[in-house]
Tab-separated table of C-alpha atoms in Angstrom:
chain	number	residue	atom	x	y	z
A	1	MET	CA	134.453	195.713	251.107
A	2	LYS	CA	134.756	197.485	247.783
A	3	LYS	CA	133.211	196.104	244.631
A	4	LEU	CA	133.312	196.938	240.956
A	5	ILE	CA	130.232	197.188	238.753
A	6	ILE	CA	130.820	197.154	234.995
A	7	CYS	CA	127.842	198.236	232.909
A	8	PHE	CA	127.232	197.501	229.230
A	9	SER	CA	124.916	199.346	226.887
A	10	ALA	CA	123.894	196.248	224.963
A	11	ILE	CA	123.880	192.488	225.268
A	12	SER	CA	125.474	190.337	222.602
A	13	ALA	CA	123.095	188.504	220.260
A	14	PHE	CA	124.829	185.205	220.999
A	15	VAL	CA	122.847	183.080	223.420
A	16	PHE	CA	124.191	180.046	225.221
A	17	PHE	CA	121.676	177.980	227.134
A	18	SER	CA	119.145	178.298	229.915
A	19	CYS	CA	118.195	174.713	230.553
A	20	VAL	CA	119.200	171.149	229.966
A	21	LYS	CA	116.619	168.756	228.608
A	22	THR	CA	116.791	164.995	228.370
A	23	VAL	CA	114.765	163.512	225.512
A	24	GLN	CA	113.559	159.938	225.168
A	25	ASP	CA	116.786	158.507	223.755
A	26	ASN	CA	118.838	160.012	226.616
A	27	ARG	CA	120.517	162.643	224.481
A	28	ILE	CA	121.035	165.916	226.293
A	29	SER	CA	120.225	169.076	224.369
A	30	ILE	CA	121.358	172.443	225.670
A	31	ASN	CA	119.160	175.420	224.905
A	32	SER	CA	119.759	179.034	225.866
A	33	ASP	CA	117.274	181.273	224.159
A	34	SER	CA	116.729	183.344	227.291
A	35	ALA	CA	119.547	182.489	229.713
A	36	LYS	CA	121.853	185.397	229.028
A	37	SER	CA	119.198	188.075	229.310
A	38	GLU	CA	118.458	186.870	232.832
A	39	TYR	CA	121.949	187.964	233.928
A	40	GLY	CA	121.423	191.612	233.050
A	41	ALA	CA	123.988	193.945	231.500
A	42	GLN	CA	126.423	194.456	234.340
A	43	LEU	CA	129.198	192.574	236.073
A	44	VAL	CA	129.887	192.860	239.783
A	45	ILE	CA	133.365	192.005	241.134
A	46	VAL	CA	134.077	191.671	244.839
A	47	PRO	CA	136.544	192.844	246.051
A	48	MET	CA	137.716	195.658	243.813
A	49	ASP	CA	141.176	196.997	244.626
A	50	GLU	CA	144.547	197.635	243.034
A	51	THR	CA	144.896	193.920	242.175
A	52	VAL	CA	142.160	194.216	239.528
A	53	THR	CA	142.929	195.967	236.245
A	54	ILE	CA	140.391	196.677	233.493
A	55	LYS	CA	141.705	197.132	229.953
A	56	GLY	CA	138.850	197.353	227.479
A	57	ASN	CA	137.072	194.017	227.658
A	58	THR	CA	139.897	192.342	229.592
A	59	ILE	CA	139.921	191.938	233.361
A	60	ILE	CA	143.338	191.142	234.849
A	61	LEU	CA	143.614	189.621	238.324
A	62	ALA	CA	147.142	190.044	239.708
A	63	PRO	CA	147.161	189.904	243.519
A	64	LYS	CA	150.546	190.100	245.231
A	65	LYS	CA	149.738	187.121	247.443
A	66	GLU	CA	148.342	183.654	246.768
A	67	ASN	CA	144.852	182.405	247.683
A	68	MET	CA	143.088	185.634	246.787
A	69	HIS	CA	139.336	185.118	246.253
A	70	TYR	CA	137.285	187.115	243.734
A	71	THR	CA	133.513	186.771	243.356
A	72	PHE	CA	131.926	187.476	239.974
A	73	SER	CA	128.194	188.003	239.451
A	74	GLY	CA	126.199	189.141	236.420
A	75	TYR	CA	127.142	189.289	232.738
A	76	PHE	CA	130.482	189.949	231.040
A	77	ASN	CA	131.642	189.634	227.427
A	78	GLY	CA	135.415	189.593	227.304
A	79	GLN	CA	138.326	187.799	228.940
A	80	ILE	CA	139.322	187.284	232.576
A	81	ILE	CA	143.061	186.675	233.048
A	82	SER	CA	144.388	185.184	236.291
A	83	LYS	CA	148.100	185.849	236.851
A	84	THR	CA	148.833	184.804	240.441
A	85	LYS	CA	149.174	181.233	241.703
A	86	ASN	CA	146.190	179.780	243.610
A	87	THR	CA	143.809	182.607	242.777
A	88	VAL	CA	140.140	181.623	243.238
A	89	ILE	CA	137.557	182.811	240.705
A	90	ARG	CA	134.209	182.314	242.439
A	91	LEU	CA	131.147	182.521	240.210
A	92	LYS	CA	127.878	183.477	241.873
A	93	ASP	CA	125.149	183.636	239.207
A	94	ALA	CA	127.600	184.771	236.538
A	95	PHE	CA	127.528	184.531	232.746
A	96	ILE	CA	131.065	184.942	231.355
A	97	GLU	CA	131.530	184.694	227.604
A	98	ASN	CA	134.027	185.711	224.966
A	99	THR	CA	132.718	186.249	221.455
A	100	ALA	CA	136.141	187.313	220.092
A	101	ASN	CA	137.533	183.837	219.441
A	102	LYS	CA	139.486	183.691	222.721
A	103	PRO	CA	139.085	181.860	226.046
A	104	ALA	CA	136.628	183.529	228.382
A	105	ILE	CA	138.917	182.661	231.315
A	106	LEU	CA	142.684	182.414	230.815
A	107	ALA	CA	144.803	181.281	233.784
A	108	GLU	CA	148.517	181.964	233.533
A	109	SER	CA	149.134	180.294	236.918
A	110	LYS	CA	147.380	177.609	238.934
A	111	THR	CA	143.784	178.767	239.420
A	112	GLU	CA	140.532	177.554	240.971
A	113	ILE	CA	137.144	178.152	239.357
A	114	SER	CA	134.365	177.647	241.878
A	115	ALA	CA	130.583	177.708	241.446
A	116	ALA	CA	128.963	179.152	244.570
A	117	LYS	CA	126.365	177.001	246.285
A	118	ASN	CA	122.810	177.461	244.921
A	119	SER	CA	124.082	179.506	241.969
A	120	THR	CA	123.889	178.843	238.208
A	121	ASN	CA	126.813	179.951	236.070
A	122	TYR	CA	127.949	179.890	232.442
A	123	ILE	CA	131.317	180.157	230.693
A	124	THR	CA	131.414	180.075	226.908
A	125	ALA	CA	133.703	181.048	224.044
A	126	SER	CA	132.713	181.695	220.440
A	127	GLY	CA	133.469	184.037	217.546
A	128	ARG	CA	134.017	184.176	213.832
A	129	GLY	CA	136.746	182.193	212.130
A	130	TYR	CA	138.479	179.072	213.371
A	131	ASN	CA	140.758	179.210	216.367
A	132	ARG	CA	141.561	176.142	218.487
A	133	SER	CA	140.667	178.018	221.643
A	134	SER	CA	138.854	176.805	224.745
A	135	ALA	CA	136.189	178.360	226.912
A	136	VAL	CA	138.543	177.938	229.902
A	137	LYS	CA	142.295	177.632	229.427
A	138	SER	CA	144.976	177.217	232.083
A	139	LYS	CA	148.665	177.221	231.264
A	140	ARG	CA	149.318	175.513	234.611
A	141	GLY	CA	147.056	173.656	237.042
A	142	LEU	CA	143.303	174.141	237.195
A	143	LEU	CA	140.828	173.146	239.908
A	144	LEU	CA	137.066	172.970	239.322
A	145	ALA	CA	135.176	173.223	242.598
A	146	GLY	CA	132.128	174.530	244.419
A	147	GLY	CA	128.602	173.461	245.248
A	148	GLY	CA	126.649	175.212	242.501
A	149	THR	CA	125.941	174.571	238.827
A	150	LEU	CA	128.403	175.460	236.089
A	151	TYR	CA	127.970	175.174	232.312
A	152	ILE	CA	131.097	175.420	230.135
A	153	ASN	CA	130.995	175.346	226.343
A	154	GLY	CA	133.889	175.841	223.921
A	155	LYS	CA	132.450	176.582	220.501
A	156	HIS	CA	135.753	176.273	218.592
A	157	CYS	CA	137.597	173.369	220.175
A	158	HIS	CA	137.803	172.364	223.854
A	159	GLY	CA	135.523	173.129	226.762
A	160	VAL	CA	138.318	173.146	229.363
A	161	GLU	CA	142.036	172.990	228.585
A	162	ALA	CA	144.658	172.752	231.334
A	163	GLU	CA	148.109	171.393	232.081
A	164	ASP	CA	147.022	169.483	235.197
A	165	LEU	CA	143.354	169.295	236.110
A	166	LYS	CA	141.621	168.371	239.382
A	167	ILE	CA	137.924	168.288	240.243
A	168	LYS	CA	136.301	168.420	243.665
A	169	GLY	CA	133.259	169.871	245.434
A	170	SER	CA	129.597	168.903	245.406
A	171	GLY	CA	128.466	170.870	242.361
A	172	THR	CA	127.098	169.870	238.975
A	173	TYR	CA	129.124	170.688	235.876
A	174	TYR	CA	128.072	170.453	232.218
A	175	ILE	CA	131.050	170.707	229.860
A	176	SER	CA	131.200	170.378	226.080
A	177	GLY	CA	133.742	171.043	223.365
A	178	THR	CA	133.322	170.230	219.678
A	179	LYS	CA	133.609	167.233	217.378
A	180	LYS	CA	137.192	168.381	216.769
A	181	GLY	CA	138.013	168.943	220.436
A	182	SER	CA	137.443	167.595	223.923
A	183	ALA	CA	135.156	168.475	226.772
A	184	LEU	CA	138.234	168.191	229.031
A	185	SER	CA	141.719	168.409	227.495
A	186	CYS	CA	144.674	168.136	229.854
A	187	ASN	CA	148.039	166.618	230.615
A	188	THR	CA	146.784	164.792	233.726
A	189	LEU	CA	143.355	164.507	235.362
A	190	VAL	CA	143.157	163.523	239.033
A	191	VAL	CA	140.038	163.065	241.156
A	192	ASP	CA	140.741	162.129	244.771
A	193	PRO	CA	138.524	159.826	246.880
A	194	GLU	CA	135.229	160.927	248.470
A	195	LYS	CA	134.333	163.691	246.011
A	196	THR	CA	130.599	164.119	245.403
A	197	PHE	CA	130.364	166.282	242.265
A	198	THR	CA	128.378	165.358	239.154
A	199	LEU	CA	130.073	165.962	235.805
A	200	TYR	CA	128.467	165.796	232.350
A	201	LEU	CA	130.935	165.557	229.431
A	202	LEU	CA	128.994	166.029	226.230
A	203	ASN	CA	129.001	166.102	222.446
A	204	SER	CA	132.754	166.205	221.844
A	205	LYS	CA	135.473	164.289	220.031
A	206	ASN	CA	136.691	163.166	223.468
A	207	GLY	CA	134.945	163.377	226.800
A	208	ILE	CA	138.314	163.412	228.589
A	209	LYS	CA	141.609	163.608	226.679
A	210	ALA	CA	144.744	163.422	228.832
A	211	ASP	CA	148.192	163.423	227.256
A	212	LYS	CA	149.504	161.296	230.145
A	213	THR	CA	147.126	159.955	232.790
A	214	ILE	CA	143.522	159.838	233.965
A	215	ASP	CA	143.270	158.850	237.649
A	216	ILE	CA	139.737	158.916	239.098
A	217	ALA	CA	138.742	157.656	242.560
A	218	SER	CA	135.259	159.186	243.036
A	219	GLY	CA	132.549	161.397	241.527
A	220	THR	CA	129.611	160.781	239.200
A	221	PHE	CA	130.299	161.087	235.469
A	222	TYR	CA	127.893	161.246	232.534
A	223	LEU	CA	129.748	160.566	229.275
A	224	TYR	CA	127.247	161.280	226.504
A	225	GLU	CA	127.567	161.498	222.733
A	226	ASN	CA	131.365	161.614	222.468
A	227	ASP	CA	133.466	159.871	219.829
A	228	THR	CA	135.766	158.528	222.574
A	229	ALA	CA	134.687	158.872	226.186
A	230	LEU	CA	138.152	158.473	227.803
A	231	LYS	CA	141.464	158.836	225.976
A	232	THR	CA	145.145	159.122	226.865
A	233	GLY	CA	148.234	159.720	224.769
A	234	THR	CA	151.147	157.431	224.068
A	235	SER	CA	154.425	156.947	225.917
A	236	LYS	CA	156.412	155.786	222.885
A	237	ASN	CA	158.458	158.985	223.040
A	238	SER	CA	158.747	158.922	226.842
A	239	PRO	CA	158.890	155.269	227.973
A	240	ASP	CA	159.620	156.143	231.603
A	241	ASN	CA	156.233	157.834	231.995
A	242	VAL	CA	152.926	156.093	232.570
A	243	HIS	CA	150.254	156.938	229.997
A	244	GLY	CA	147.078	155.239	231.078
A	245	ILE	CA	143.610	155.269	232.614
A	246	GLN	CA	143.082	154.215	236.230
A	247	LEU	CA	139.479	154.252	237.472
A	248	ARG	CA	139.765	153.395	241.166
A	249	GLY	CA	136.248	154.559	241.977
A	250	GLY	CA	133.392	156.691	240.747
A	251	GLU	CA	130.165	156.062	238.876
A	252	PHE	CA	130.151	156.337	235.076
A	253	HIS	CA	126.972	156.709	233.029
A	254	THR	CA	127.522	156.220	229.297
A	255	TYR	CA	125.354	156.812	226.257
A	256	GLY	CA	125.997	157.325	222.561
A	257	ASN	CA	129.812	157.164	222.675
A	258	HIS	CA	131.531	155.540	219.701
A	259	ARG	CA	133.969	153.857	222.118
A	260	LEU	CA	134.506	153.929	225.838
A	261	TYR	CA	138.276	154.359	225.905
A	262	LYS	CA	141.411	154.526	223.799
A	263	THR	CA	144.860	154.148	225.312
A	264	GLU	CA	147.989	152.034	225.116
A	265	LYS	CA	147.789	148.277	225.439
A	266	ASP	CA	147.267	147.139	229.033
A	267	ALA	CA	147.111	150.758	230.224
A	268	TYR	CA	143.441	150.720	231.231
A	269	CYS	CA	142.005	149.563	234.572
A	270	ASP	CA	138.473	150.134	235.885
A	271	SER	CA	138.403	147.641	238.750
A	272	GLY	CA	137.023	150.194	241.231
A	273	ALA	CA	134.485	151.937	239.003
A	274	LYS	CA	130.759	151.381	238.502
A	275	PHE	CA	129.430	151.615	234.930
A	276	ILE	CA	125.819	152.239	233.961
A	277	GLN	CA	124.574	152.175	230.372
A	278	ASP	CA	121.815	154.808	230.129
């Protein structure tokens, strides 16, 4: 199987984080003084064929068929664009960042981002000036999956932004936006039953902000240091749609949030969820 190795002559001075530390008051600080250097100065893509196009610091994935899997390892500063429905971006010890004020991963069609088992991966977006960009942005559906560890940090606004978002797998995800954005920003968020992932939503205006619905049936959530942990929009302009929060299962650890939820009157139900105040 062919693979592509992209080499860089220098590593950006921006550093994300190499470890997560919990201090006495349960706040989570994210520190990355050495993380990026551990990923070297090259990116490996498997497979490499005519479906992969490199234009400067932009990698375009445009397979002719759905369900194409690409594995990324190593370091890359730029943008990965996914153009074909149901493409899988598999991260296996990868550090993907964009320091040009754009999303590090931009999905133009439904895409899956998966952290390989026993791997540690980072996606971050930063840059000069103010741009309401996200570290990961999908114009359609987005699926977070895998059995590894994935850190996502949007320095300008949201951590993850998608039309419709689903989460599965057995991995651990740490996601943060900003005090002006959300860790997860979406139209709908759905988590089906019997999912075993662990998700940290940190240090943002909203932990989860869904324009319509949040529907969670499983998973372990840590909602730390957000203004509002769970938030949905309003249906005043679309009365036939349901705009609410339904927690049918899952375990929710909370700490340092200004409020747990904000939604329309009588549009919140947590009868199946377990809450733990850390």
